[in-house]
C-alpha atoms as one frame of an Amber mdcrd trajectory, in Angstrom:
protein
   0.000   0.000   0.000   1.508   3.302  -1.117   2.186   5.943   1.528   2.042
   9.649   0.794   5.342  10.946   2.142   5.292  14.166   4.140   7.520  16.855
   2.659   7.942  20.635   2.574   5.124  21.234   0.079   2.617  20.346   2.815
   3.865  23.053   5.186   1.353  25.800   5.872   3.812  27.914   7.841   1.983
  27.729  11.181   3.953  25.502  13.559   1.058  23.967  15.515  -0.796  23.128
  12.291   2.232  21.720  10.449   3.202  19.493  13.379  -0.340  18.148  13.636
  -0.489  17.405   9.904   2.835  15.540  10.032   1.602  13.499  12.988  -1.655
  12.635  11.215   0.351  11.226   8.311   2.421   9.162  10.774  -0.735   7.775
  12.398  -2.178   6.812   9.015   1.117   5.168   8.046   0.991   3.177  11.296
  -2.487   1.947  10.373  -1.176   0.889   6.965   1.608  -1.083   8.646  -0.882
  -2.712  11.035  -3.153  -3.745   8.175  -0.254  -5.578   6.549   0.682  -7.435
   9.730  -1.205 -10.735   9.936  -0.769 -10.834  13.725  -2.714  -7.597  14.216
  -5.957  -8.090  16.147  -9.291  -6.391  15.564  -8.949  -4.786  18.995  -5.642
  -3.189  17.961  -7.220  -1.766  14.808 -10.139  -0.389  16.799  -7.831   1.327
  19.260  -5.699   2.758  16.463  -8.776   4.100  14.687 -10.017   5.628  17.928
  -6.662   7.366  18.389  -6.725   8.627  14.790 -10.248   9.975  15.204  -9.477
  11.668  18.534  -6.298  13.294  17.248  -8.044  14.461  14.064 -10.807  16.158
  16.047  -8.243  17.782  18.374  -6.365  19.105  15.357  -9.555  20.486  13.793
 -10.321  22.348  17.024  -6.812  23.828  17.191  -6.884  24.833  13.537 -10.296
  26.454  13.922  -9.093  28.345  16.994  -6.144  29.673  14.997  -8.426  30.813
  12.168 -10.626  32.669  14.653  -7.585  34.285  16.241  -6.527  35.851  12.925
 -10.122  36.616  11.884  -9.799  34.433   8.799 -12.575  35.324   6.337 -12.976
  31.745   5.112 -13.524  30.336   8.606 -17.196  29.315   8.209 -16.611  27.417
   4.969 -13.455  25.784   6.334 -15.231  24.653   9.509 -18.053  23.170   7.416
 -15.487  21.052   5.576 -14.181  19.768   8.917 -17.745  19.041  10.087 -18.583
  17.161   6.883 -15.498  15.015   7.262 -16.340  14.224  10.892 -20.085  13.662
  10.428 -20.189  12.032   6.979 -16.880  10.709   5.667 -15.504   9.289   8.895
 -18.871   7.864   9.923 -19.173   6.067   6.568 -15.632   4.669   6.770 -16.128
   3.439  10.342 -19.396   1.760   9.371 -17.673  -0.052   6.517 -14.933  -1.243
   8.883 -17.417  -2.573  11.412 -19.587  -4.316   8.818 -16.526  -5.996   7.284
 -15.147  -7.122  10.646 -12.150  -4.836  10.145 -11.089  -6.578   6.954  -7.794
  -5.621   5.320  -9.634  -4.220   2.264 -11.801  -1.963   4.451  -8.741  -0.729
   6.361  -7.036  -0.079   3.029 -10.066   1.904   1.841  -9.975   3.982   5.014
  -6.254   4.742   4.832  -6.405   5.506   1.093  -9.299   7.902   1.652  -7.691
   9.493   4.710  -4.377  10.078   2.926  -6.044  11.520  -0.153  -8.382  13.733
   1.875  -5.615  15.013   4.155  -3.179  15.779   1.329  -5.827  17.523  -0.747
  -7.236  19.415   2.237  -3.818  20.786   3.189  -2.933  21.889  -0.332  -6.314
  23.286  -1.340  -7.848  24.565   1.892  -5.341  24.870   4.743  -2.745  26.707
   2.680  -5.418  29.244   1.733  -5.398  30.368   5.379  -1.976  31.932   4.799
  -2.548  32.426   1.043   0.267  30.172  -0.123   0.638  29.840  -3.892  -0.053
  26.107  -3.788  -3.583  26.820  -2.579  -4.234  29.301  -5.366  -3.159  26.792
  -7.987  -5.170  23.981  -6.455  -4.000  20.482  -5.647  -3.406  18.015  -8.436
  -3.937  14.441  -7.278  -2.700  12.959 -10.540   0.543  12.001  -8.799  -1.516
   9.661  -6.601  -2.318   7.287  -9.457  -1.845   4.258  -7.213  -4.438   5.480
  -4.712  -6.849   6.427  -7.490  -6.294   3.069  -9.202  -7.307   1.245  -6.052
 -10.414   3.417  -5.732 -11.369   2.575  -9.329 -10.645  -1.115  -8.727 -12.920
  -1.097  -5.677 -15.704   0.654  -7.620 -15.578  -1.755 -10.587 -15.385  -4.759
  -8.298 -18.450  -3.576  -6.382 -20.547  -2.578  -9.404 -19.465  -5.142 -12.012
 -18.046  -7.945  -9.849 -14.890  -8.235 -11.925 -11.219  -7.408 -11.488  -9.509
  -4.583 -13.377  -5.827  -3.875 -13.878  -4.214  -0.524 -14.628  -2.789  -0.663
 -18.144  -1.480   2.881 -18.393  -1.531   6.028 -16.247  -1.086   8.093 -19.415
  -4.152   7.325 -21.501  -4.178   9.578 -24.574  -7.703   9.100 -25.900  -7.188
   5.940 -27.944 -10.329   4.191 -29.173 -11.705   1.231 -27.260 -14.299  -1.230
 -28.542 -18.008  -0.499 -28.622 -18.486   1.496 -25.467 -20.459   4.034 -23.457
 -19.317   7.310 -21.923 -20.492   9.588 -19.171 -19.312  12.663 -17.258 -20.181
  14.120 -13.873 -19.136  17.290 -12.070 -18.561  17.793  -8.353 -17.900  20.662
  -6.005 -15.062  19.850  -3.631 -13.166  21.797  -1.011 -11.860  25.322  -1.413
 -14.127  26.326  -4.343 -12.566  23.610  -6.494 -14.705  21.939  -9.139 -13.934
  18.401 -10.271 -15.062  16.737 -13.498 -14.900  12.982 -14.005 -15.007  11.402
 -17.443 -15.679   7.659 -17.630 -15.789   5.174 -20.493 -16.756   1.476 -20.426
 -16.761  -1.211 -23.072 -20.145  -2.776 -23.686 -19.570  -6.207 -22.047 -18.398
  -4.486 -18.868 -21.443  -2.270 -18.584 -23.753  -5.202 -19.395 -22.198  -7.038
 -16.448 -22.983  -4.012 -14.268 -26.634  -4.089 -15.360 -26.776  -7.824 -14.672
 -25.419  -7.318 -11.152 -27.921  -4.557 -10.421 -30.974  -6.587 -11.520 -29.902
 -10.208 -11.266 -30.078 -12.599 -14.221 -33.725 -13.505 -13.640 -34.935  -9.899
 -13.533 -32.912  -8.439 -16.362 -34.980  -5.874 -18.303 -35.592  -6.387 -22.004
 -32.937  -4.661 -24.102 -33.616  -4.335 -27.843 -30.730  -5.981 -29.733 -29.089
  -6.432 -26.318 -28.312  -2.697 -26.234 -28.790  -0.992 -22.861 -31.195   1.931
 -22.685 -30.093   5.327 -21.396 -31.895   4.598 -18.140 -29.892   1.404 -17.601
 -26.618   3.107 -18.516 -27.277   5.855 -15.993 -27.931   3.313 -13.242 -24.498
   1.745 -13.731 -22.674   5.061 -14.052 -24.508   6.435 -11.012 -23.146   3.635
  -8.836 -19.629   4.227 -10.134 -19.888   7.974  -9.547 -21.077   7.328  -5.981
 -17.790   5.555  -5.288 -15.766   8.297  -6.944 -17.640  11.069  -5.151 -16.790
   9.429  -1.843 -13.106   9.105  -2.749 -12.756  12.718  -3.877 -15.053  14.070
  -1.138 -17.252  15.796  -3.704 -20.869  16.858  -3.864 -22.437  16.384  -7.309
 -23.364  19.708  -8.903 -26.548  18.136 -10.258 -28.252  14.770 -10.532 -27.003
  12.413 -13.206 -29.240  12.744 -16.277 -29.303  11.727 -19.951 -27.371  14.871
 -20.858 -24.420  13.441 -18.917 -24.148  10.535 -21.346 -21.761  11.129 -24.244
 -21.361   9.757 -27.719 -17.858   8.720 -28.782 -17.206  12.012 -30.612 -18.490
  14.010 -27.640 -16.199  12.034 -25.358 -13.195  12.830 -27.548 -14.112  16.521
 -27.652 -14.404  16.596 -23.863 -11.159  14.676 -23.410  -9.248  17.104 -25.631
  -9.971  19.910 -23.143  -7.202  18.376 -21.056  -7.354  15.840 -18.228  -4.155
  15.694 -16.121  -5.197  12.317 -14.725  -6.161   9.875 -17.500  -6.064   6.181
 -16.660  -6.870   3.134 -18.781  -7.829  -0.138 -17.089  -8.312  -3.581 -18.563
 -10.488  -6.500 -17.484 -11.643  -9.788 -18.958 -14.827  -7.956 -19.978 -13.169
  -4.996 -21.647 -11.599  -1.616 -21.024 -12.502   1.075 -18.508 -11.412   4.719
 -18.894 -11.102   7.063 -15.930 -10.166  10.733 -16.356 -10.494  13.790 -14.169
  -9.608  17.466 -14.121 -10.146  20.295 -11.644 -10.463  24.065 -11.800 -11.118
  26.857  -9.348 -14.591  28.388  -9.316 -14.652  32.168  -9.183 -16.602  33.849
  -6.412
């Protein structure tokens, strides 16, 4: 499991905040190590998670106190991000751990999400407190292709019940077989907007439809071609996974307008996606691309 290494780019410039961030990374790394140790007990994982949660909440309180002390204008929005993480993201991750009996895959999902959230939050939101240039430019997660790959793998496994393997982290828009395409847009922290662009070969999406309905209840599809409604059901489940990973709120509900023809997909892709991944499976290819931009006030 890849660890995001703490370095100078994560420094905000406020000692109490920087020390807390560095310690949070160390705690997450310890959880990664524990998950890879077969002798680790469920009790140990529970205690480690409790420590991580307690320290995170202490850090949020200290950071919020600092923002109040300097009369930071973005305090209310920043605090809401902390509250959403505490009340939604962490609650969901803990529930998954408990339901899985603290399985290694659930611990991996938690640590992947925590690392990604923490790194992005520091670069996009925390650095804005002191107006560092990194915050103005936004945080590009494309360097975390391993973490993103695992998130995609988990999503495909859940929705289509098949394994995928990363073929290239530098997909350049090459054609795949007969496929379907969809895009969705999210608002994430620090007035950053995220757009995801997905593509799936037909056998892969048909497997997703089969898993949603079950073989006995499969709807009638003329010439075995899925309707827009069926396509949206599969893409919606995939986007739910991705929204959780990127901590994003969908700008609008997924509708037919989100579906793209091949030419529309190519036109969208040519706008530039710094993270463009191509996955392969026994049922066909899966394309995952994303880009971000800052929304003006």
